[in-house]
CSV table of C-alpha atoms and ligand atoms in Angstrom, one decimal:
chain,number,residue,atom,x,y,z
Q,110,UNK,CA,20.6,1.1,10.5
Q,111,UNK,CA,20.1,-1.6,12.9
Q,112,UNK,CA,17.1,-2.8,14.9
Q,113,UNK,CA,19.1,-1.6,18.1
Q,114,UNK,CA,19.1,1.8,16.7
Q,115,UNK,CA,15.2,1.7,16.2
Q,116,UNK,CA,14.5,0.3,19.7
Q,117,UNK,CA,16.8,2.9,21.3
Q,118,UNK,CA,14.9,5.9,19.4
Q,119,UNK,CA,11.6,4.5,20.4
Q,120,UNK,CA,12.6,4.1,24.2
Q,121,UNK,CA,13.8,7.7,24.0
Q,122,UNK,CA,10.6,9.1,22.6
Q,123,UNK,CA,7.6,10.4,24.5
Q,124,UNK,CA,5.3,11.4,21.8
Q,125,UNK,CA,5.1,9.2,18.6
Q,126,UNK,CA,3.2,9.6,15.4
Q,127,UNK,CA,2.7,6.7,12.9
Q,128,UNK,CA,2.3,7.6,9.3
Q,129,UNK,CA,1.6,5.7,6.0
Q,130,UNK,CA,1.0,6.3,2.3
Q,131,UNK,CA,-2.1,7.8,0.6
Q,132,UNK,CA,-4.8,5.7,-0.6
Q,133,UNK,CA,-3.9,3.3,2.1
Q,134,UNK,CA,-4.0,-0.6,1.4
Q,135,UNK,CA,-4.1,-3.4,3.7
Q,136,UNK,CA,-0.5,-3.5,4.2
Q,137,UNK,CA,-0.5,0.3,5.0
Q,138,UNK,CA,-3.3,0.0,7.5
Q,139,UNK,CA,-2.2,-3.1,9.1
Q,140,UNK,CA,1.3,-2.2,9.6
Q,141,UNK,CA,0.4,1.1,11.2
Q,142,UNK,CA,-2.3,-0.5,13.5
Q,143,UNK,CA,0.3,-3.2,14.5
Q,144,UNK,CA,3.2,-0.7,15.2
Q,145,UNK,CA,0.8,1.2,17.6
Q,146,UNK,CA,-0.1,-2.0,19.4
Q,147,UNK,CA,3.5,-2.9,19.9
Q,148,UNK,CA,4.6,0.3,21.0
Q,149,UNK,CA,1.8,-0.1,23.6
Q,150,UNK,CA,3.5,-3.2,24.8
Q,151,UNK,CA,6.6,-1.1,25.2
Q,152,UNK,CA,5.0,1.3,27.3
Q,153,UNK,CA,4.5,4.1,24.7
Q,154,UNK,CA,1.3,5.6,23.4
Q,155,UNK,CA,1.3,6.6,19.8
Q,156,UNK,CA,-1.0,8.4,17.3
Q,157,UNK,CA,-1.8,6.7,14.0
Q,158,UNK,CA,-3.0,9.3,11.3
Q,159,UNK,CA,-4.9,8.1,8.3
Q,160,UNK,CA,-7.2,10.5,6.6
Q,161,UNK,CA,-9.1,8.1,4.3
Q,162,UNK,CA,-10.0,4.9,5.5
Q,163,UNK,CA,-11.4,2.1,3.2
Q,164,UNK,CA,-14.4,0.5,4.8
Q,165,UNK,CA,-13.2,-3.1,4.0
Q,166,UNK,CA,-10.8,-2.6,6.9
Q,167,UNK,CA,-13.3,-1.6,9.4
Q,168,UNK,CA,-13.0,-4.9,11.2
Q,169,UNK,CA,-9.4,-4.3,12.3
Q,170,UNK,CA,-8.7,-3.9,15.9
Q,171,UNK,CA,-7.7,-0.4,16.8
Q,172,UNK,CA,-9.5,1.1,13.8
Q,173,UNK,CA,-11.3,3.3,16.1
Q,174,UNK,CA,-8.3,5.0,17.7
Q,175,UNK,CA,-7.1,6.4,14.3
Q,176,UNK,CA,-7.1,10.0,13.9
Q,177,UNK,CA,-7.3,12.2,10.8
Q,178,UNK,CA,-5.3,14.9,12.4
Q,179,UNK,CA,-3.9,15.9,15.8
Q,180,UNK,CA,-3.1,19.3,17.5
Q,181,UNK,CA,0.5,18.2,18.4
Q,182,UNK,CA,2.9,19.6,16.0
Q,183,UNK,CA,5.9,18.4,17.8
Q,184,UNK,CA,6.5,14.7,18.0
Q,185,UNK,CA,9.6,13.2,19.3
Q,186,UNK,CA,9.4,10.5,16.7
Q,187,UNK,CA,7.7,9.9,13.4
Q,188,UNK,CA,7.5,6.3,11.9
Q,189,UNK,CA,6.6,6.2,8.5
Q,190,UNK,CA,5.4,2.5,7.2
Q,191,UNK,CA,4.9,1.0,3.8
Q,192,UNK,CA,5.7,4.3,2.1
Q,193,UNK,CA,8.5,4.7,-0.5
Q,194,UNK,CA,8.3,8.4,-0.9
Q,195,UNK,CA,7.9,11.7,1.3
Q,196,UNK,CA,5.4,13.1,-1.1
Q,197,UNK,CA,3.1,10.1,-1.0
Q,198,UNK,CA,3.2,10.2,3.0
Q,199,UNK,CA,-0.1,11.5,4.4
Q,200,UNK,CA,0.7,13.9,7.2
Q,201,UNK,CA,4.2,14.4,6.2
Q,202,UNK,CA,4.1,17.8,7.9
Q,203,UNK,CA,4.1,15.8,11.3
Q,204,UNK,CA,7.1,13.8,9.9
Q,205,UNK,CA,8.9,17.1,8.8
Q,206,UNK,CA,8.5,18.5,12.2
Q,207,UNK,CA,9.3,15.5,14.3
Q,208,UNK,CA,12.6,15.6,16.0
Q,209,UNK,CA,13.6,12.0,14.9
Q,210,UNK,CA,12.3,10.0,11.9
Q,211,UNK,CA,12.3,6.3,11.1
Q,212,UNK,CA,11.2,4.7,7.7
Q,213,UNK,CA,10.4,1.1,7.5
Q,214,UNK,CA,9.5,-0.2,4.3
Q,215,UNK,CA,9.8,-2.9,1.5
Q,216,UNK,CA,9.6,-0.8,-1.7
Q,217,UNK,CA,12.8,-1.3,-3.8
Q,218,UNK,CA,12.1,2.4,-4.8
Q,219,UNK,CA,12.4,3.7,-1.3
Q,220,UNK,CA,13.7,7.2,-1.3
Q,221,UNK,CA,15.4,6.7,2.1
Q,222,UNK,CA,13.9,9.9,3.4
Q,223,UNK,CA,14.2,9.3,7.1
Q,224,UNK,CA,16.9,10.0,9.7
Q,225,UNK,CA,16.8,6.0,10.0
Q,226,UNK,CA,15.7,3.9,7.0
Q,227,UNK,CA,15.0,0.1,7.5
Q,228,UNK,CA,14.1,-0.9,4.0
Q,229,UNK,CA,14.0,-4.6,2.9
Q,230,UNK,CA,12.9,-4.9,-0.8
Q,231,UNK,CA,12.6,-8.8,-0.4
Q,232,UNK,CA,10.0,-8.7,2.2
Q,233,UNK,CA,6.5,-9.3,0.5
Q,234,UNK,CA,4.8,-6.9,2.8
Q,235,UNK,CA,5.9,-4.1,5.3
Q,236,UNK,CA,3.8,-6.2,7.8
Q,237,UNK,CA,6.2,-9.0,7.3
Q,238,UNK,CA,9.3,-6.8,8.2
Q,239,UNK,CA,7.5,-6.1,11.4
Q,240,UNK,CA,7.1,-9.7,12.4
Q,241,UNK,CA,11.0,-10.1,12.8
Q,242,UNK,CA,11.3,-6.8,14.2
Q,243,UNK,CA,8.7,-7.4,17.0
Q,244,UNK,CA,10.2,-10.6,17.7
Q,245,UNK,CA,13.7,-9.0,18.4
Q,246,UNK,CA,12.0,-6.4,20.4
Q,247,UNK,CA,10.4,-9.3,22.6
Q,248,UNK,CA,6.9,-8.2,21.7
Q,249,UNK,CA,4.1,-10.6,21.9
Q,250,UNK,CA,2.2,-11.1,18.8
Q,251,UNK,CA,-1.1,-11.8,20.2
Q,252,UNK,CA,-4.4,-12.4,18.3
Q,253,UNK,CA,-5.2,-8.8,17.6
Q,254,UNK,CA,-1.6,-7.9,16.6
Q,255,UNK,CA,-1.5,-10.9,14.4
Q,256,UNK,CA,-4.6,-10.0,12.8
Q,257,UNK,CA,-3.2,-6.6,11.6
Q,258,UNK,CA,-0.1,-8.1,10.4
Q,259,UNK,CA,-1.8,-10.9,8.6
Q,260,UNK,CA,-4.1,-8.5,6.8
Q,261,UNK,CA,-1.0,-6.6,5.3
Q,262,UNK,CA,0.4,-10.0,4.3
Q,263,UNK,CA,-2.7,-11.2,2.8
Q,264,UNK,CA,-3.4,-8.1,0.8
Q,265,UNK,CA,0.1,-7.4,-0.3
Q,266,UNK,CA,0.7,-11.0,-1.6
Q,267,UNK,CA,-2.6,-11.3,-3.3
Q,268,UNK,CA,-3.5,-14.2,-0.8
Q,269,UNK,CA,-0.1,-16.0,-0.6
Q,270,UNK,CA,0.0,-16.0,-4.5
Q,271,UNK,CA,2.9,-13.6,-5.5
Q,272,UNK,CA,6.5,-14.6,-6.0
Q,273,UNK,CA,7.7,-12.6,-3.0
Q,274,UNK,CA,6.1,-15.0,-0.6
Q,275,UNK,CA,8.7,-16.6,1.8
Q,276,UNK,CA,8.6,-19.8,4.1
Q,277,UNK,CA,8.5,-17.3,7.0
Q,278,UNK,CA,5.1,-16.0,5.5
Q,279,UNK,CA,3.5,-19.6,5.9
Q,280,UNK,CA,5.1,-20.1,9.2
Q,281,UNK,CA,3.8,-17.0,10.6
Q,282,UNK,CA,0.4,-17.7,9.3
Q,283,UNK,CA,0.4,-21.3,10.6
Q,284,UNK,CA,1.5,-20.1,14.0
Q,285,UNK,CA,-1.4,-17.7,14.1
Q,286,UNK,CA,-4.0,-20.1,12.8
Q,287,UNK,CA,-2.9,-22.6,15.7
Q,288,UNK,CA,-3.5,-19.8,18.0
Q,289,UNK,CA,-7.0,-19.1,17.0
Q,290,UNK,CA,-6.8,-16.3,14.3
Q,291,UNK,CA,-9.5,-16.7,11.9
Q,292,UNK,CA,-7.4,-16.7,8.7
Q,293,UNK,CA,-10.2,-17.5,6.3
Q,294,UNK,CA,-12.4,-14.8,7.7
Q,295,UNK,CA,-9.7,-12.2,7.1
Q,296,UNK,CA,-8.9,-13.6,3.7
Q,297,UNK,CA,-12.6,-13.4,2.8
Q,298,UNK,CA,-13.0,-9.9,4.0
Q,299,UNK,CA,-10.0,-8.4,2.4
Q,300,UNK,CA,-9.9,-10.3,-0.9
Q,301,UNK,CA,-13.2,-11.8,-1.8
Q,302,UNK,CA,-15.6,-9.3,-0.6
Q,303,UNK,CA,-16.4,-6.7,-3.4
Q,304,UNK,CA,-18.4,-3.6,-2.6
Q,305,UNK,CA,-21.1,-2.8,-5.0
Q,306,UNK,CA,-19.3,0.3,-6.5
Q,307,UNK,CA,-16.2,-2.0,-6.9
Q,308,UNK,CA,-18.2,-4.5,-8.9
Q,309,UNK,CA,-19.9,-1.6,-11.0
Q,310,UNK,CA,-16.4,-0.2,-11.8
Q,311,UNK,CA,-15.1,-3.8,-12.7
Q,312,UNK,CA,-17.8,-4.0,-15.2
Q,313,UNK,CA,-16.9,-0.6,-16.9
Q,314,UNK,CA,-13.2,-1.2,-16.8
Q,315,UNK,CA,-13.5,-4.8,-18.3
Q,316,UNK,CA,-15.9,-3.4,-21.1
Q,317,UNK,CA,-13.4,-0.7,-22.1
Q,318,UNK,CA,-10.3,-3.0,-21.8
Q,319,UNK,CA,-7.9,-2.6,-24.9
Q,320,UNK,CA,-5.6,-5.4,-25.9
Q,321,UNK,CA,-2.3,-3.7,-27.3
Q,322,UNK,CA,1.1,-5.0,-28.5
Q,323,UNK,CA,-0.3,-8.2,-29.7
Q,324,UNK,CA,-2.0,-9.1,-26.7
Q,325,UNK,CA,0.9,-8.3,-24.3
Q,326,UNK,CA,-0.6,-5.1,-22.8
Q,327,UNK,CA,-4.0,-4.3,-21.4
Q,328,UNK,CA,-5.1,-0.7,-21.0
Q,329,UNK,CA,-8.2,0.6,-19.1
Q,330,UNK,CA,-9.3,3.6,-17.2
Q,331,UNK,CA,-12.0,5.1,-14.9
Q,332,UNK,CA,-12.9,8.8,-14.8
Q,333,UNK,CA,-14.2,11.0,-12.1
Q,334,UNK,CA,-17.6,10.7,-13.6
Q,335,UNK,CA,-17.5,7.0,-13.4
Q,336,UNK,CA,-16.6,7.2,-9.6
Q,337,UNK,CA,-19.6,9.6,-9.2
Q,338,UNK,CA,-22.0,7.5,-11.2
Q,339,UNK,CA,-21.2,4.3,-9.2
Q,340,UNK,CA,-21.1,6.1,-6.0
Q,341,UNK,CA,-17.5,5.0,-5.3
Q,342,UNK,CA,-16.0,5.4,-1.8
Q,343,UNK,CA,-12.4,5.2,-0.6
Q,344,UNK,CA,-10.6,2.1,-1.8
Q,345,UNK,CA,-13.4,1.1,-4.3
Q,346,UNK,CA,-10.9,1.1,-7.2
Q,347,UNK,CA,-8.6,-1.6,-5.3
Q,348,UNK,CA,-7.9,-4.7,-7.3
Q,349,UNK,CA,-9.1,-3.4,-10.6
Q,350,UNK,CA,-5.6,-3.4,-12.3
Q,351,UNK,CA,-5.2,-7.1,-11.5
Q,352,UNK,CA,-8.0,-7.9,-13.9
Q,353,UNK,CA,-6.0,-7.3,-17.1
Q,354,UNK,CA,-2.9,-9.2,-15.9
Q,355,UNK,CA,-4.8,-12.3,-15.2
Q,356,UNK,CA,-5.6,-12.7,-18.8
Q,357,UNK,CA,-3.7,-15.3,-20.9
Q,358,UNK,CA,-0.8,-13.8,-22.9
Q,359,UNK,CA,-0.6,-10.4,-21.0
Q,360,UNK,CA,2.5,-9.3,-19.7
Q,361,UNK,CA,1.6,-5.7,-18.4
Q,362,UNK,CA,-1.6,-4.4,-17.2
Q,363,UNK,CA,-2.3,-0.7,-17.3
Q,364,UNK,CA,-5.1,1.0,-15.4
Q,365,UNK,CA,-5.5,4.6,-15.0
Q,366,UNK,CA,-7.8,6.5,-12.7
Q,367,UNK,CA,-8.8,10.3,-12.8
Q,368,UNK,CA,-7.7,12.2,-9.8
Q,369,UNK,CA,-10.7,13.4,-7.7
Q,370,UNK,CA,-8.9,16.5,-6.5
Q,371,UNK,CA,-7.2,17.4,-9.8
Q,372,UNK,CA,-8.9,16.0,-13.0
Q,373,UNK,CA,-5.8,17.0,-15.1
Q,374,UNK,CA,-3.9,14.0,-13.4
Q,375,UNK,CA,-4.2,10.4,-13.8
Q,376,UNK,CA,-3.0,7.9,-11.0
Q,377,UNK,CA,-1.4,5.1,-13.1
Q,378,UNK,CA,-1.4,1.7,-11.8
Q,379,UNK,CA,0.8,-1.1,-13.4
Q,380,UNK,CA,1.1,-4.8,-12.9
Q,381,UNK,CA,3.5,-7.3,-14.8
Q,382,UNK,CA,3.6,-11.0,-14.9
Q,383,UNK,CA,7.1,-12.2,-15.6
Q,384,UNK,CA,9.8,-10.0,-17.2
Q,385,UNK,CA,8.7,-6.3,-17.3
Q,386,UNK,CA,9.9,-4.2,-14.3
Q,387,UNK,CA,7.0,-1.8,-13.9
Q,388,UNK,CA,8.7,-0.2,-11.1
Q,389,UNK,CA,11.3,1.1,-13.5
Q,390,UNK,CA,8.7,2.2,-16.0
Q,391,UNK,CA,6.7,4.1,-13.3
Q,392,UNK,CA,10.2,5.6,-12.1
Q,393,UNK,CA,10.4,7.5,-15.4
Q,394,UNK,CA,7.2,9.3,-14.6
Q,395,UNK,CA,8.5,10.2,-11.0
Q,396,UNK,CA,6.5,7.2,-9.5
Q,397,UNK,CA,7.8,3.7,-8.2
Q,398,UNK,CA,6.9,0.6,-6.5
Q,399,UNK,CA,7.8,-3.1,-6.9
Q,400,UNK,CA,9.0,-4.9,-9.9
Q,401,UNK,CA,5.5,-6.4,-10.6
Q,402,UNK,CA,3.4,-3.7,-9.0
Q,403,UNK,CA,4.0,-0.1,-9.4
Q,404,UNK,CA,2.4,3.3,-9.8
Q,405,UNK,CA,2.8,6.9,-11.0
Q,406,UNK,CA,1.1,10.1,-11.3
Q,407,UNK,CA,0.8,11.4,-14.9
Q,408,UNK,CA,-0.6,14.8,-16.2
Q,409,UNK,CA,-2.8,14.9,-19.3
Q,410,UNK,CA,-6.1,13.5,-21.1
Q,411,UNK,CA,-6.6,9.8,-21.3
Q,412,UNK,CA,-5.3,9.4,-24.7
Q,413,UNK,CA,-2.0,11.4,-24.0
Q,414,UNK,CA,-1.5,9.6,-20.5
Q,415,UNK,CA,-1.9,6.1,-22.5
Q,416,UNK,CA,0.5,7.2,-25.2
Q,417,UNK,CA,3.2,8.2,-22.7
Q,418,UNK,CA,3.0,5.0,-20.9
Q,419,UNK,CA,2.9,3.0,-24.1
Q,420,UNK,CA,6.0,4.5,-25.4
Q,421,UNK,CA,7.9,3.6,-22.4
Q,422,UNK,CA,6.4,0.1,-22.1
Q,423,UNK,CA,7.3,-0.7,-25.8
Q,424,UNK,CA,11.0,-0.2,-24.9
Q,425,UNK,CA,11.0,-3.2,-22.4
Q,426,UNK,CA,8.6,-5.6,-24.0
J,78,AMP,P1,-1.0,0.7,-6.8
J,78,AMP,O1,-1.1,0.4,-8.3
J,78,AMP,O2,-1.5,2.1,-6.4
J,78,AMP,O3,-1.7,-0.4,-6.0
J,78,AMP,O4,0.5,0.7,-6.3
J,78,AMP,C1,1.3,-0.4,-6.6
J,78,AMP,C2,2.7,-0.2,-5.8
J,78,AMP,O5,3.2,0.9,-6.2
J,78,AMP,C3,2.4,-0.1,-4.2
J,78,AMP,O6,3.4,-0.6,-3.6
J,78,AMP,C4,2.5,1.4,-4.2
J,78,AMP,O7,3.0,1.9,-2.9
J,78,AMP,C5,3.5,2.0,-5.2
J,78,AMP,N1,3.0,3.2,-5.9
J,78,AMP,C6,2.0,3.6,-6.3
J,78,AMP,N2,1.9,4.8,-6.7
J,78,AMP,C7,3.1,5.3,-6.7
J,78,AMP,C8,3.7,6.6,-6.8
J,78,AMP,N3,3.1,7.6,-7.2
J,78,AMP,N4,5.1,6.8,-6.4
J,78,AMP,C9,5.8,5.7,-5.7
J,78,AMP,N5,5.1,4.4,-5.5
J,78,AMP,C10,4.0,4.3,-5.9
J,79,MN,MN1,0.9,-0.2,0.4
J,80,MN,MN1,3.2,-2.8,1.1
């Protein structure tokens, strides 16, 4: 699918809904808000639906216009951003009912579930795909739009650190900086500010961290009881999986978190350093993601879940 197809679909649509994945991160939120602003410049009003909003991202322009649901059940066009899989898409009932659907994403594991799919697995963030797209559509990337896009880029690249970063990432950031966007403020808010519950969870997961397979693998977890005890809110588990990966000699970090709505399941997060493709590993459990950052949902007690994952990891270490 080409950018011309996308712009054509947008121009034809009257009612547009913008959706993203569950437990939304900076890229998910940044890209949906940026898309809404871009559509406005094209003369189109759109609804962004996000049900759980982490307070870290309260500073983003447009945040107050987000809806948790709408009455409209027939959108002309639904746009999914940063979401590889229909089942992880929040508000997928709107997507299902929409007359036309577009998926814009950067996950290699994307299932291509839209009528039109624009997927670039080389882009370090969905927000970075939007830069090229908006330029092509002649949309002006002003301070507000730039702030949303940069938030997605900073969160998904771990602050410009990950290998997916390209010259364009820095060119775009330099350009925004020159135009007055407070890059260090965004950076500090989204990467360097810990909520108190996040810090409390960090203490627990570091205490419990196990080193396995000659120190190449770390494993840790949090339960619903932990979440309750530290008074955790939306997004307070973010970043915890990175801690294991940053330890010398570790190739794979595994972090599992009990699901609040169904305690029989654990949300698995994996990160790798060099050679293990964790997206492939997660794919075997019905999940996916990127080579070095992926997730899945696994049923069982902590011990069982851990064993299931380790059995697969051992094959690729
Ligand atoms: P997380 O560990 O939740 O931060 O997710 C890491 C990456 O894997 C993100 O890009 C997610 O979108 C993706 N991901 C996480 N969980 C799943 C899942 N169950 N299915 C497919 N992709 C996932
Ligand atoms: Mn995301
Ligand atoms: Mn992303």
